[in-house]
Structure formats: C-alpha cells, structure tokens
Amino acid sequence: MNAPAIHRVYLFGTCLIDVFHPRAGMAAVRLLEREGIEVVFPEEQTCCGQPPYNSGYDDEARAVARQVVRRFNEPIPVIVPSGSCAGMLRHHYPSLLADGPLAEAAQDLAARTYELHEFLNRVLQVTWQDHGDPVKIVMHTSCSARREMGVSEDGLALLKQLKGVDVCEPENAEACCGFGGTFAVKMSDISAAMATDKCSAIRATEADQLLSSDCGCLLNIDGMLRKQGANLPAEHLAEFLWKRTGGDTP
Amino acid sequence: MSGFTDHPDQDFGVRIHDALGDAELRESFHGAMTFLRDKRRAQFPDADALETLRDSGAAIRDRALAQLPDLLEQLEDRCRHNGIQVHWAETADDANRIITGLIRAVNGQRIVKGKSMATEEIGLNTALEDAGFTCLESDMGEYIVQQAHETPSHIIMPAIHRNKASIARQFAEQIPDTPYTEDVDELIGTGRRVLRRAFAEADVGISGVNFAIAETGTLCLVENEGNGRMSTTVPDTHIAVMGIEKVIEKLADLPDLMRLLPRSATGQAITTYVNMISGPRREDECDGPRQVHLVLIDNGRSRIYADRQLRATLRCIRCGACMNHCPVYERLGGHAYGTVYPGPIGQVVMPQLFGLDHAGKLTQACSLNGACGEVCPVRIPLPDLIRRLRHEGVSADPASPVRGHGRQRRVSEALIWRAWQWIHTRPAVYRLVTRAATRARRLLPPLPRAWTRHRAPLEPAERSFQEWVRHHKKDHRP
Ligand code: SF4
C-alpha cells in the first residue's frame, strides 16, 4: 500500500525547543527537507498550551489551542518534535475544543498530527547511513511518547539503522523521569526523588551520551546530571540523528 | 504515624517529606511494587489479548453503571428472594448505625471481619469500638495493622509497609507465649492460631463484596487466606458491606472480570478462594450463617455518578494495579496520602468524596505519566480524571459537579496563567519575550528554588529557534 507522496508539512516547533533546544528544531527542519519535503513554519505559533492545561487552567489553554487549530488549517501533516506536545494536539485538543465552533477542526488537526520520529520512521520510512564514530548512547523515551503517542519504538528503530551507534535504555526504562511540567515545581521533592532514580539508572549504563525526543525530560534529567557533575552530555534525538547521517551542525 | 483523615490536604507536604526521608520505607515499597509489577506482567504475556480483555472489563462495568438504579433494584429483589436482607445506607454514619444495630439485634459479642475496603471507607472499626464492640480483623495484613493501631497502606496488601523484623517484634510483644522469630511461616502460623480461635468463637462475621450479581442475587468475594470464607460461613450472622457501584448485571459478566482482577492485583491466575454467597443456611443444610445481610453504601457515589466523565471512577474493581505502577505511590507509600484509597484511584476518589477543599491537593502529586491508566483493567482514564479534578479545583464555574470546586485557586497562580495566556496568544509579544530570554539571559527572573535545589539552572540558547527559522526562510527564497 503506497501512501500518496507528501510534499508539504507543517512544523510545530514547541516553546521549549524555541528557547532551550533550537538545534533540535533546526535538525527537524533539515531532516524533513532532506526527504524533499517543504516545511511550513507558521510564525504565529507559540506553545501548545500544556502548562496551563495540566494545571487545570482550561480557559487559558483553550485560547492557545484555538490559535493553533486556526493557524495549522491546511490539510497537511503537522510534525511535532516532542511526544508530549504532539500528544496535546492529538489527544487533548479534541476534548478541550469539543464544545465550540472549532470542534471539527480540532479533530481534523488531531488526525494529521505526528511526532517527528514517528513520521520519519512510519510514514516516510527513511533509510540512513551512519557517518559517525562508534558511540554508546542511552535513550530516554518520554511517558507521552511511550504511552500517549505509542511511538517509543520509532526513535529506537531510527537509531538502530546507525551502524556505529550502540543504543541502550536505562533500567526501568518505562519509569517517569519526574518532570511532569509544573509538577517539578509544585511537588519538587517527589519530582527530585524520581529524577534521582532516573539519573542513577542512566549513569549506570555508562553510555557516552543521553538522548531523548522530549525537551521537558531533557531539561529535567540534564539539569540534575549537571548538578551532580556527571560527564554525560544530553541532546535531542533529532539533532543527533541529523549529525550522524551526514548533516553539518545546523 | 499513620491514620486516615477526612482532610488529607492538611499536612500533606509534611507527610510527603517524612515519607521521602524514610529510606527503609522506600526500599520496602520499591521492592514490593517491582515484585507485583513483574508478577502481573507474567500473567499477561499476550498484549493484544490483554487489551481485548480490558475492553471487555470496561464494557461490562460501563453497562452495569449505565443501568445502575435498575440493577440495584433487581439485586435487592433477588437477594431478598435468596433470603439475604438488604439495607441501604446513604452516608458512612448511616451504614455504621445499620451495622451496629444488626449486631445488637443478634446480641453479637465477638465479631470477626474479612478484608474490606468499604468498611475502611466508612470507618467501621472505630464506630464499633465507640459502640462498645471489638471487631477482630482476620486478614493477616489487616490483623497486623490493626494490632499496631495503624491503617492499611495498600488496598490489597494492607501491611506492605512493614518488614519481617518489625512484625516479628510486634507478635513477640503482643501475642502471649510467642517467641521472637523472623521465620515467615512461623509468623503466619502464629497469626493463624490466634485467628482460628477467633473464628471458632465469633457470632458475627463482616465482609466486603467484590461483585454483586443482580441477575442471581449472588455476592462474590475473592481472597487468598480463607478468612473471607471463615468470616462468611462460621458465625451465625454474616453482614456484607459494599459500595453501590459493585453491582454487575449477570453471572456471565463475572468470568472476564475474574480474568482481570486477580491477575491485575497480585499477578495470580486466580485467587485461592472464590466465594459465591447466595443466601443463609437452608433448612436442609448443616452449616453456614443463619442470617445474611447486605449493606449497600452510597457515601457520595451518586454525586460521582451524575457527571458523565467522572462516572468512570465507579468502574473501579479495586485491584490496586494503578498504585503498583504509580511512581509517586512507589516513593511515598500509602500512608502519606492520609486516605483509605491511596495512589491514583485515591487521588480520583478522595477529592470527590471529601471535596476539593479538603483533598484537592492530592491531585497535584502526579506527573501525569500515564502508567496507571495504561494498566487499569477497566480502562479508567485516571490521568484524565486527575487533570479534570485539578481543573475543578481551580474552576470558578458555579455549575461544577464536584464539592469544594474552586477552592484550590490561588490568586497568584491564576494571575500567572492569565499573563501566560496574554503572552502566548500574541505572537509578537511572545517573540519579544523569547528574544529577551535568549539575548539577555541574565535579566531573566530567577527560577524557583524548587527547580534549582535539585538541578543546574536552565540555560536558554543564544538565539531562539524561531529567529533561526526566519533566516533559514530568507536563505531559501528563490
Ligand atoms: S482504578 Fe483501575 S487499576 Fe486502580 S484499583 Fe481501580 S480498577 Fe484497579
């Protein structure tokens, strides 16, 4: 079964990538363009609305959700380089906007939303050559990528194409890293206890580098690893994939 | 010290702090939860079959709830037909009054109780004590907890917070002629001796109910130690206590629920005992209770029932899988919640029973990681419900169906989200803010200490992604 060729996609950049990991966004653009796809990046985008939504402030989240649904209205895929933001668009916008004039549009957007690595692996079915030195990496899959989006295999499948990359997961890979957005601040001690265990499991792998496709987890885990003085650089999966497959530093 | 409270928000922070600081406790829970998760996983080797079974479990429970008033009437009718006397209790107090009344009516002196969360929920032990009765818990875990004047820390394994040595000490101190031993078999033997004697002498037995079948008027009770069987067959009077949501339509609904419950709970294919109780001793029978009573408790359930989304709460079959898989429960243990039902299901039930003004803060102890919702055998969307209750907690809507709604709203937080909305619905303003954050990083307001106490400070990039995109687009213009 051949899907109709895709020539254009939207990129939803996410606010965390915008401010903290712009290289992940650049890599996402490059990875898609290299497949011959035109990447449309609407400038009116800001955030998906998760922070207020998860805190129970639905009106505030809805205002932003409406803006996203209105702006990403062409019938082309919406690519999101983050499991939790993709989950917000795919699974929560439809219920958040169910009672308003955008109900149908939200359903439509949800059906066109893909997490970046899901899109690369399942829809575009990319095949890559590895261009880097042997390296051992540890992959942290976010809870939203794993459970809400069900795309934990996609990131790993892409990594496994790379001959020089030895991929492992930490013990208790499916355990939450403790980020949870405002949870990390509101329940900081519980969050820290979870993050501490995650960091120990990650360090125990003795990998050279940590990868994740969610910036929230990266900020949390990397922040703690740096505080611990661990020598374990953290990077967004998209950036790593782009560099390993022949892309210059974006 | 542990205890249930009807105001769990009070000192929740203190209890969290104490629990996290207790290395031994964390070790116990980590070990026990890992063990239970592994056992459950081994029972469901086929992922697709599990999902089909969960569909069925959810559908059975949904179908029952959809016709709840009718099924309850039918249950009452069939039970009466079988000789079971049915009593309705709107509140916990009503239930306790009914039960003490029943005990007085038969002049009950010695009471034994099988494991039952419904009786924990209504605080029956205290009510019985106040009425001058003593009631012995006959489930081993409950017995240990009762003897230590504690409360259960898990709905399936009440004494899971206790280690061997502390139980050995307790038995040696409190049970006459008991030498100190850490041998588990001997410890269980000791407890069993005490309990056997109590069963033989008991005149009233109290139990919970896992499922009540409307079609046949049968009460189904699962357990592993035989205490449920003893409590419901040896004493002359049996009083079964259940929440009104436990009713199911027909006998044919039971097999799938039984395929789910023990496997999700303890990772057992089936429990050691499955009791199907369909009435008191018949004339030609030589044993069994002479009276069987069923006390049906509402205690706030009707209110939960009224809301379409929140109604899913009532699908719960109390298997405990959500707590076994919850990373927060694993680190805090059950007592930190201060509630009869801890963990994810507790975070959903308790705020609805006690009101968001008393238990709304519980909903914050969740990273919305989704592990609970992924394992729930009846597909209760626990993370969605926790988030919904957060919303009701800060909602000013007078039509909110949840008691105490809006009482978690803090002006400071509401203002932050207002400002957040103002910025994020104005892309030009948003770009100014991100520009400030990236260019003049030192001008940023300091991060909450809650973040930096455990982590290095956040470092914004030198240029935002959106700035890069604008240049990238220019470069690519034909
Ligand atoms: S909510 Fe689901 S997982 Fe939790 S106790 Fe109830 S049935 Fe079990």
XYZ file of C-alpha atoms and ligand atoms in Angstrom:
736
model
C 0.000 0.000 0.000
C 1.571 3.229 -1.109
C 0.580 6.372 0.702
C 0.259 9.406 -1.543
C 3.570 11.234 -1.611
C 3.819 14.020 0.913
C 5.369 17.250 -0.311
C 4.475 19.715 2.385
C 4.199 19.523 6.156
C 3.738 21.953 8.992
C 6.278 22.053 11.767
C 5.041 22.839 15.249
C 8.255 23.929 16.928
C 7.240 23.850 20.637
C 8.204 26.556 23.123
C 10.894 24.544 24.895
C 12.713 23.866 21.634
C 12.316 27.507 20.723
C 14.129 28.740 23.802
C 16.273 25.865 25.058
C 16.964 23.463 22.207
C 16.739 25.395 18.935
C 19.145 22.927 17.331
C 16.546 20.195 17.701
C 14.141 22.333 15.711
C 16.762 23.067 13.066
C 17.546 19.368 12.802
C 13.860 18.567 12.383
C 13.608 21.062 9.513
C 16.758 19.678 7.853
C 15.752 16.043 8.267
C 12.404 16.731 6.624
C 13.805 18.937 3.853
C 16.374 16.294 3.014
C 13.465 13.989 2.192
C 12.266 16.528 -0.330
C 9.554 17.919 1.859
C 8.697 21.579 2.113
C 8.459 22.586 5.753
C 5.898 25.251 6.530
C 6.564 27.033 9.811
C 3.714 29.391 10.709
C 5.220 32.298 12.567
C 2.175 32.796 14.750
C 2.953 29.719 16.817
C 3.968 29.914 20.456
C 3.141 26.945 22.722
C 0.654 24.081 22.625
C -0.958 25.025 25.937
C 0.156 22.101 28.065
C 1.428 24.103 31.054
C -1.927 25.689 31.961
C -3.870 22.656 30.730
C -2.061 20.268 33.047
C -2.548 22.728 35.883
C -6.295 22.729 35.284
C -6.498 26.197 33.722
C -8.559 25.122 30.744
C -9.655 28.568 29.528
C -6.097 29.771 29.208
C -5.049 26.578 27.425
C -8.074 26.764 25.152
C -7.200 30.256 23.976
C -3.845 28.996 22.740
C -5.283 25.779 21.330
C -7.728 27.775 19.226
C -4.873 29.769 17.791
C -3.001 26.599 16.818
C -6.057 24.952 15.256
C -6.885 28.077 13.233
C -3.347 28.586 12.022
C -2.453 24.980 11.138
C -5.538 24.604 8.978
C -4.188 23.356 5.634
C -4.816 19.623 5.137
C -1.163 18.647 5.511
C 0.582 16.739 8.296
C 1.638 18.601 11.424
C 5.019 17.414 12.646
C 5.934 17.907 16.296
C 9.423 17.126 17.617
C 8.097 16.335 21.087
C 5.920 13.486 22.321
C 4.053 15.493 24.919
C 3.198 18.430 22.634
C 2.169 16.005 19.895
C 0.004 14.248 22.489
C -1.575 17.563 23.414
C -2.555 18.237 19.791
C -3.630 14.711 19.027
C -5.369 13.634 22.214
C -6.361 16.707 24.199
C -7.330 19.389 21.689
C -10.413 17.451 20.549
C -11.857 17.320 24.065
C -10.660 20.805 25.002
C -12.379 22.302 21.972
C -15.284 19.861 21.783
C -17.972 22.354 22.734
C -17.045 25.192 20.405
C -17.045 26.092 16.740
C -13.589 24.554 16.273
C -14.604 21.057 17.373
C -14.368 19.587 13.903
C -11.197 21.446 13.038
C -9.584 20.131 16.222
C -10.499 16.552 15.265
C -9.055 17.148 11.839
C -5.824 18.559 13.253
C -5.535 15.648 15.692
C -5.751 13.154 12.842
C -2.931 14.945 10.972
C -0.572 15.287 13.927
C 2.618 13.188 14.104
C 5.521 13.036 16.453
C 8.643 13.724 14.367
C 10.287 10.318 14.702
C 7.012 8.523 14.183
C 6.649 10.434 10.926
C 10.213 9.747 9.778
C 10.054 6.056 10.598
C 6.481 5.046 9.817
C 5.296 7.472 7.178
C 8.452 8.430 5.293
C 10.224 5.159 6.169
C 13.600 6.820 5.843
C 16.769 4.777 5.428
C 20.040 6.235 6.561
C 23.784 5.686 6.504
C 25.763 6.322 9.653
C 28.627 8.804 9.361
C 29.958 8.976 12.891
C 32.479 7.262 15.137
C 31.353 4.409 17.346
C 29.436 5.729 20.311
C 27.273 4.322 23.062
C 24.110 6.235 23.727
C 21.344 5.838 26.285
C 17.868 6.661 25.097
C 15.200 8.069 27.400
C 11.702 7.842 25.952
C 9.200 10.224 27.489
C 5.992 8.936 29.029
C 3.906 10.799 26.480
C 5.891 9.375 23.579
C 5.624 5.907 25.068
C 2.052 5.838 26.389
C 0.026 8.683 24.961
C 1.504 8.563 21.453
C 2.727 4.956 21.377
C 5.851 5.884 19.441
C 8.602 4.546 21.701
C 9.713 2.082 19.020
C 10.169 4.723 16.337
C 13.071 6.593 17.893
C 14.807 3.323 18.689
C 14.191 1.957 15.183
C 15.806 5.029 13.633
C 18.801 4.745 15.933
C 19.208 1.066 15.117
C 19.805 1.970 11.478
C 23.039 3.627 12.541
C 25.861 1.067 12.446
C 28.246 2.850 14.775
C 25.686 3.607 17.423
C 25.280 1.259 20.333
C 21.836 2.007 21.797
C 20.716 1.069 25.256
C 17.904 2.002 27.597
C 18.228 2.570 31.334
C 16.869 0.028 33.793
C 13.163 0.691 34.399
C 13.076 2.496 31.075
C 9.328 2.964 31.261
C 9.519 4.850 34.577
C 8.733 8.550 34.535
C 11.729 10.880 34.965
C 9.739 13.108 37.305
C 9.378 16.165 35.094
C 5.620 16.485 34.614
C 5.726 20.210 33.805
C 4.614 22.259 36.791
C 4.743 19.060 38.873
C 8.527 19.508 39.031
C 7.979 22.791 40.866
C 4.752 22.124 42.759
C 5.838 18.736 44.079
C 9.549 19.322 43.769
C 10.671 16.763 46.338
C 8.735 13.902 44.758
C 9.915 15.044 41.343
C 13.514 15.112 42.533
C 13.222 11.624 44.043
C 12.033 10.323 40.688
C 14.688 12.227 38.755
C 17.404 10.971 41.087
C 16.475 7.357 40.376
C 16.295 8.053 36.648
C 19.741 9.690 36.681
C 21.251 6.749 38.573
C 19.813 4.287 36.058
C 21.094 6.407 33.173
C 24.571 6.780 34.658
C 24.731 3.048 35.349
C 24.589 2.359 31.611
C 27.984 4.074 31.223
C 26.829 5.485 27.927
C 28.705 8.372 26.304
C 25.626 10.406 25.660
C 21.958 10.769 26.636
C 19.244 11.238 24.035
C 15.551 11.980 24.310
C 12.935 13.279 21.950
C 11.240 15.369 24.621
C 12.754 18.614 25.803
C 10.942 18.581 29.134
C 12.625 15.331 30.144
C 15.942 16.605 28.787
C 15.804 19.781 30.869
C 14.939 17.769 33.953
C 17.436 14.934 33.583
C 20.242 17.018 32.127
C 19.722 19.658 34.814
C 20.177 17.065 37.518
C 23.077 15.310 35.787
C 24.885 18.643 35.518
C 24.190 19.430 39.153
C 25.634 16.012 40.011
C 28.700 16.837 37.952
C 28.151 13.869 35.656
C 30.030 13.978 32.390
C 27.146 12.867 30.232
C 26.063 15.306 27.554
C 22.371 15.324 26.684
C 20.971 16.010 23.258
C 17.645 15.923 21.462
C 17.274 12.816 19.320
C 16.600 14.809 16.133
C 19.839 16.739 16.459
C 21.830 13.566 16.994
C 20.182 11.829 14.033
C 20.855 14.782 11.752
C 24.525 14.966 12.679
C 25.098 11.218 12.425
C 23.546 10.967 8.983
C 25.751 13.442 7.261
C 24.236 16.744 8.221
C 26.564 19.548 9.220
C 25.957 21.122 12.562
C 22.826 23.046 11.776
C 2.252 7.760 62.466
C -0.424 6.870 60.072
C -4.112 7.494 60.144
C -6.943 8.256 57.790
C -8.287 11.757 57.820
C -11.166 13.498 56.129
C -8.873 16.445 55.438
C -5.910 14.842 53.660
C -4.670 18.149 52.249
C -3.697 19.220 55.725
C -0.026 18.421 56.332
C 0.203 16.549 53.017
C 3.552 18.280 52.468
C 4.813 17.139 55.854
C 3.781 13.553 55.201
C 5.461 13.650 51.784
C 8.627 14.980 53.332
C 8.646 12.298 56.031
C 7.934 9.504 53.567
C 10.698 10.570 51.182
C 13.122 10.783 54.073
C 12.385 7.230 55.223
C 14.886 5.084 53.340
C 13.631 1.817 54.791
C 10.066 2.574 53.735
C 11.108 3.483 50.209
C 13.120 0.312 49.950
C 10.101 -1.777 51.092
C 7.763 -0.211 48.601
C 10.226 -0.283 45.750
C 10.825 -3.998 46.308
C 7.165 -4.872 46.738
C 5.956 -2.840 43.762
C 8.636 -4.235 41.466
C 7.659 -7.746 42.545
C 3.954 -7.129 41.917
C 4.551 -5.459 38.560
C 6.691 -8.374 37.397
C 4.085 -10.885 38.515
C 1.305 -9.024 36.753
C 3.341 -8.779 33.554
C 3.981 -12.530 33.608
C 0.220 -13.136 33.810
C -0.489 -11.152 30.655
C 2.034 -12.445 28.126
C -0.144 -11.591 25.140
C -0.519 -7.824 24.829
C -3.371 -7.955 22.326
C -5.326 -10.445 24.402
C -4.896 -8.179 27.412
C -6.237 -5.165 25.525
C -9.269 -7.173 24.372
C -9.881 -8.298 27.921
C -9.593 -4.720 29.198
C -12.128 -3.645 26.579
C -14.447 -6.284 27.875
C -13.869 -5.334 31.520
C -14.571 -1.677 30.804
C -17.672 -2.534 28.780
C -19.089 -4.796 31.486
C -18.600 -2.152 34.150
C -19.936 0.600 31.899
C -23.011 -1.398 31.046
C -23.669 -2.032 34.723
C -23.273 1.636 35.606
C -25.498 2.729 32.755
C -28.379 0.851 34.366
C -27.247 1.228 37.968
C -30.588 2.187 39.576
C -32.382 -0.703 37.878
C -29.671 -3.227 38.675
C -29.662 -2.219 42.312
C -33.393 -2.788 42.499
C -33.006 -6.126 40.808
C -30.172 -7.047 43.149
C -32.288 -6.167 46.169
C -35.139 -8.208 44.813
C -33.040 -11.284 44.023
C -31.178 -11.084 47.322
C -34.436 -10.906 49.286
C -35.661 -13.867 47.289
C -32.500 -15.735 48.348
C -33.029 -14.829 51.981
C -30.431 -12.058 52.122
C -31.698 -8.972 53.942
C -30.820 -5.745 52.173
C -30.152 -2.387 53.847
C -29.474 0.958 52.234
C -27.076 3.496 53.683
C -26.738 6.957 52.250
C -23.768 8.010 54.343
C -20.954 6.347 56.259
C -22.738 7.175 59.521
C -25.929 5.571 58.283
C -24.002 2.438 57.367
C -22.297 2.256 60.741
C -25.618 2.765 62.504
C -27.223 -0.018 60.492
C -24.362 -2.417 61.141
C -24.189 -1.742 64.890
C -27.964 -2.124 65.002
C -27.752 -5.513 63.305
C -25.096 -6.669 65.736
C -27.155 -5.502 68.732
C -30.235 -7.244 67.358
C -28.482 -10.624 67.446
C -26.752 -9.731 70.687
C -23.399 -10.147 68.963
C -20.351 -10.314 71.236
C -17.473 -11.494 69.134
C -17.061 -10.037 65.716
C -14.599 -11.001 63.010
C -14.099 -9.133 59.796
C -12.667 -10.242 56.465
C -10.692 -7.770 54.418
C -12.928 -4.999 53.110
C -12.077 -1.542 51.862
C -15.702 -0.443 52.071
C -15.623 -0.920 55.838
C -12.358 1.028 55.979
C -14.027 3.755 53.982
C -16.861 4.150 56.476
C -14.545 3.805 59.488
C -16.453 0.814 60.799
C -13.847 -0.356 63.302
C -13.925 2.955 65.145
C -17.707 3.060 65.053
C -17.882 -0.434 66.507
C -15.399 0.446 69.231
C -17.430 3.530 70.086
C -20.478 1.306 70.364
C -18.632 -0.957 72.757
C -17.810 -3.798 70.378
C -14.448 -5.186 69.454
C -14.000 -6.415 65.961
C -11.020 -8.518 65.015
C -9.507 -8.112 61.564
C -8.968 -11.604 60.194
C -6.959 -10.913 57.048
C -3.325 -11.379 58.088
C -2.232 -7.989 56.810
C -5.221 -6.233 58.335
C -4.637 -8.100 61.587
C -1.042 -6.883 61.769
C -2.086 -3.331 61.002
C -4.965 -3.368 63.475
C -2.818 -4.773 66.243
C -0.306 -1.954 65.700
C -3.089 0.676 65.683
C -2.174 1.576 62.133
C -4.169 1.873 58.934
C -3.645 -0.092 55.687
C -1.092 1.376 53.289
C -2.317 -0.507 50.222
C -5.814 -1.618 49.296
C -4.764 -5.200 48.533
C -1.765 -5.597 50.805
C -2.540 -3.604 53.928
C 0.752 -4.270 55.732
C 3.044 -3.876 52.759
C 4.865 -1.041 54.504
C 6.003 -3.390 57.254
C 9.083 -5.581 57.153
C 9.598 -9.006 58.675
C 11.584 -7.837 61.658
C 9.025 -5.285 62.791
C 6.212 -7.812 62.528
C 8.294 -10.343 64.458
C 8.816 -7.766 67.225
C 5.137 -6.892 67.284
C 3.976 -10.506 67.567
C 6.517 -11.299 70.272
C 5.358 -8.306 72.300
C 1.629 -8.546 71.793
C 0.718 -12.216 71.439
C 1.224 -14.214 74.647
C 3.714 -17.090 74.531
C 5.179 -16.035 71.228
C 8.959 -16.180 70.896
C 10.690 -13.744 68.569
C 11.213 -15.223 65.129
C 11.713 -13.808 61.670
C 10.678 -17.044 60.030
C 7.751 -16.036 57.828
C 5.991 -19.407 58.017
C 6.183 -19.371 61.794
C 4.899 -15.809 61.927
C 1.949 -16.697 59.757
C 1.373 -19.791 61.886
C 1.236 -17.644 64.999
C -1.252 -15.238 63.470
C -3.314 -18.088 62.177
C -3.572 -19.697 65.615
C -4.991 -16.510 67.069
C -7.393 -16.052 64.194
C -8.622 -19.666 64.154
C -9.654 -19.336 67.764
C -11.440 -16.089 66.991
C -13.318 -17.643 64.067
C -14.480 -20.551 66.178
C -15.896 -18.210 68.793
C -17.299 -15.488 66.554
C -21.016 -14.866 66.349
C -20.922 -12.103 63.730
C -18.795 -12.051 60.578
C -18.383 -8.936 58.464
C -17.057 -8.970 54.908
C -16.765 -6.880 51.802
C -18.029 -7.785 48.349
C -16.073 -7.774 45.091
C -19.015 -8.162 42.752
C -22.741 -8.456 43.379
C -24.653 -10.151 40.604
C -28.068 -8.580 40.027
C -29.396 -11.440 37.910
C -28.927 -14.065 40.607
C -28.562 -12.116 43.850
C -25.104 -13.592 44.417
C -22.295 -11.912 46.342
C -18.851 -12.729 45.013
C -15.842 -12.385 47.305
C -12.265 -13.255 46.364
C -9.401 -13.770 48.795
C -6.319 -15.846 49.448
C -6.232 -16.765 53.097
C -9.629 -18.274 53.750
C -10.507 -15.535 56.200
C -13.255 -14.395 53.887
C -14.715 -17.880 53.741
C -14.497 -18.246 57.536
C -15.996 -14.831 58.253
C -18.900 -15.523 55.954
C -19.663 -19.123 56.922
C -18.724 -19.807 60.542
C -20.514 -17.071 62.528
C -24.287 -17.227 62.785
C -24.679 -13.783 61.291
C -22.933 -12.529 58.172
C -23.007 -8.846 57.274
C -21.684 -7.994 53.808
C -20.848 -4.358 53.100
C -20.457 -2.913 49.629
C -20.456 0.316 47.661
C -23.445 0.553 45.347
C -21.181 0.599 42.265
C -20.079 -3.004 42.737
C -23.179 -4.468 41.158
C -22.882 -6.249 37.795
C -25.658 -7.316 35.509
C -25.329 -11.049 35.144
C -23.370 -14.130 36.019
C -21.919 -14.251 32.511
C -20.181 -10.925 33.254
C -18.156 -12.481 36.030
C -15.592 -14.608 34.127
C -13.930 -11.712 32.325
C -13.808 -9.638 35.484
C -12.281 -12.594 37.281
C -9.735 -12.959 34.490
C -8.750 -9.355 35.184
C -8.966 -8.844 38.934
C -6.523 -11.343 40.490
C -4.045 -11.040 37.655
C -4.028 -7.250 37.822
C -3.923 -7.211 41.603
C -1.433 -9.813 42.744
C -0.375 -11.418 39.498
C -2.276 -14.606 40.333
C -4.196 -16.531 37.688
C -6.954 -16.926 40.266
C -7.246 -16.318 43.986
C -7.061 -19.251 46.382
C -10.686 -18.727 47.390
C -13.586 -17.551 45.272
C -16.696 -17.276 47.429
C -20.105 -17.122 45.818
C -22.606 -16.304 48.519
C -26.233 -16.763 47.659
C -28.027 -16.753 50.972
C -28.095 -18.057 54.531
C -28.110 -21.702 55.515
C -31.078 -23.561 54.051
C -33.207 -25.845 56.136
C -31.546 -28.999 54.898
C -28.032 -27.605 55.343
C -25.962 -28.207 58.437
C -23.688 -25.171 58.316
C -23.484 -21.614 57.143
C -24.829 -18.428 58.707
C -28.427 -18.231 59.824
C -28.718 -14.622 58.737
C -27.100 -12.816 55.838
C -27.345 -9.050 55.493
C -26.189 -6.848 52.659
C -25.495 -3.196 53.432
C -25.395 -1.045 50.305
C -23.485 2.188 50.732
C -23.812 5.316 48.657
C -21.492 7.634 50.600
C -21.056 10.170 47.797
C -21.210 7.760 44.879
C -24.434 9.190 43.470
C -22.740 12.525 43.139
C -19.832 10.952 41.228
C -22.363 9.114 39.092
C -24.019 12.335 37.975
C -21.071 13.553 35.887
C -20.530 11.808 32.553
C -16.733 11.878 32.649
C -16.248 11.381 36.375
C -18.615 8.411 36.369
C -15.724 6.293 35.062
C -14.393 6.473 38.624
C -17.104 3.993 39.595
C -15.878 1.352 37.151
C -13.074 0.595 39.626
C -12.780 -3.008 40.779
C -10.205 -2.098 43.471
C -7.388 -4.206 42.111
C -4.612 -1.844 43.172
C -2.692 -2.108 39.883
C -2.730 1.667 39.496
C -0.856 2.140 42.752
C 1.544 -0.698 41.985
C 2.526 1.111 38.801
C 2.482 4.673 40.121
C 5.974 6.147 40.509
C 4.700 8.580 43.137
C 2.970 5.894 45.225
C 6.077 3.748 44.951
C 8.126 6.519 46.525
C 5.651 7.723 49.137
C 3.862 4.569 50.187
C 0.196 4.602 51.078
C 0.187 6.440 54.392
C 1.474 9.732 53.015
C -1.829 10.198 51.218
C -3.715 10.021 54.523
C -6.610 8.348 52.751
C -8.339 4.963 52.694
C -7.681 4.702 48.978
C -4.143 5.873 48.178
C -2.381 6.174 44.834
C -4.047 7.176 41.577
C -7.528 5.828 42.306
C -7.373 7.514 45.704
C -6.389 10.786 44.067
C -9.527 10.478 41.976
C -11.984 9.118 44.551
C -10.990 11.081 47.636
C -11.354 14.623 46.285
C -14.807 13.627 45.076
C -15.818 12.120 48.419
C -14.302 14.731 50.735
C -14.481 17.741 48.435
C -11.714 19.591 46.628
C -11.309 21.942 49.571
C -10.194 19.004 51.718
C -8.483 16.686 49.264
C -7.814 18.717 46.111
C -4.109 18.948 46.790
C -3.803 15.197 46.369
C -4.295 15.685 42.647
C -1.030 17.630 42.470
C 1.047 14.595 43.472
C 1.020 13.281 39.915
C 3.315 13.810 36.938
C 0.585 12.675 34.525
C 2.949 9.988 33.257
C 0.042 7.696 32.412
C 1.355 4.448 33.927
C -1.835 3.940 35.965
C -4.193 4.435 33.053
C -2.130 2.009 30.996
C -2.674 -0.876 33.428
C -6.160 -0.249 34.776
C -8.108 -3.423 33.923
C -11.316 -1.483 33.359
C -9.661 1.346 31.443
C -10.396 4.160 33.845
C -8.648 7.167 32.291
C -7.034 8.014 35.617
C -4.661 10.739 34.349
C -7.525 12.474 32.556
C -9.635 12.342 35.693
C -6.816 13.671 37.862
C -6.368 16.535 35.441
C -10.097 17.142 35.346
C -10.162 17.372 39.131
C -7.289 19.842 39.033
C -9.475 21.862 36.745
C -12.481 21.643 39.054
C -10.179 22.609 41.906
C -9.441 25.965 40.309
C -12.709 26.382 38.458
C -14.928 29.314 39.319
C -17.838 27.742 37.456
C -20.768 27.518 39.900
C -22.140 24.562 37.902
C -19.121 22.403 38.756
C -20.309 18.987 39.912
C -17.512 18.468 42.425
C -17.816 19.620 46.019
C -15.351 22.286 47.089
C -14.652 23.279 43.498
C -12.553 26.385 43.007
C -11.099 26.106 46.464
C -7.621 25.270 45.187
C -7.485 28.500 43.208
C -4.727 30.858 44.315
C -4.759 34.405 43.025
C -1.031 34.325 42.380
C -1.216 31.211 40.217
C -4.327 32.375 38.394
C -2.505 35.603 37.537
C 0.474 33.700 36.197
C -1.715 31.742 33.794
C -3.587 34.880 32.787
C -0.291 36.530 31.932
C 0.838 33.353 30.226
C -2.246 33.412 28.034
C -1.785 37.094 27.249
C 1.746 36.471 26.032
C 1.109 33.233 24.185
C -1.882 34.490 22.217
C 0.168 37.448 20.970
C 2.959 36.008 18.816
C 4.713 39.363 18.558
C 4.825 39.706 22.332
C 5.888 36.080 22.639
C 8.807 36.754 20.277
C 9.855 39.735 22.383
C 9.841 37.570 25.475
C 11.846 34.757 23.880
C 14.239 37.321 22.473
C 14.766 38.714 25.957
C 15.171 35.222 27.349
C 17.785 34.252 24.804
C 19.685 37.539 24.376
C 19.667 38.890 27.886
C 19.727 35.680 29.770
C 20.871 37.294 32.976
C 17.870 39.598 33.036
C 15.530 36.665 33.464
C 13.703 36.334 36.745
C 15.384 33.675 38.879
C 13.935 30.206 38.659
C 12.041 28.856 41.592
C 14.339 27.296 44.129
C 12.166 24.216 43.854
C 13.848 23.631 40.482
C 17.397 24.730 41.202
C 17.710 22.953 44.545
C 17.994 19.695 42.640
C 19.122 20.808 39.201
C 21.601 23.121 37.497
C 19.962 26.374 36.339
C 18.257 26.362 32.953
C 20.276 27.800 30.126
C 18.363 29.406 27.272
C 20.049 29.165 23.883
C 21.756 32.206 22.401
C 19.236 32.518 19.599
C 15.724 31.164 19.556
C 14.606 28.573 17.034
C 12.126 30.998 15.541
C 14.913 33.506 14.825
C 16.807 30.777 13.007
C 13.708 29.850 11.012
C 13.309 33.419 9.796
C 16.881 33.464 8.473
C 16.556 29.978 7.055
C 13.472 31.026 5.110
C 15.268 34.080 3.696
C 18.175 31.900 2.553
C 15.752 29.580 0.807
C 13.819 32.243 -1.013
C 14.139 31.630 -4.773
S -8.549 2.403 39.217
Fe -8.259 0.624 37.882
S -6.152 -0.026 38.401
Fe -6.804 1.318 40.084
S -7.681 -0.028 41.626
Fe -9.369 0.632 40.322
S -9.568 -0.962 38.752
Fe -7.565 -1.233 39.708
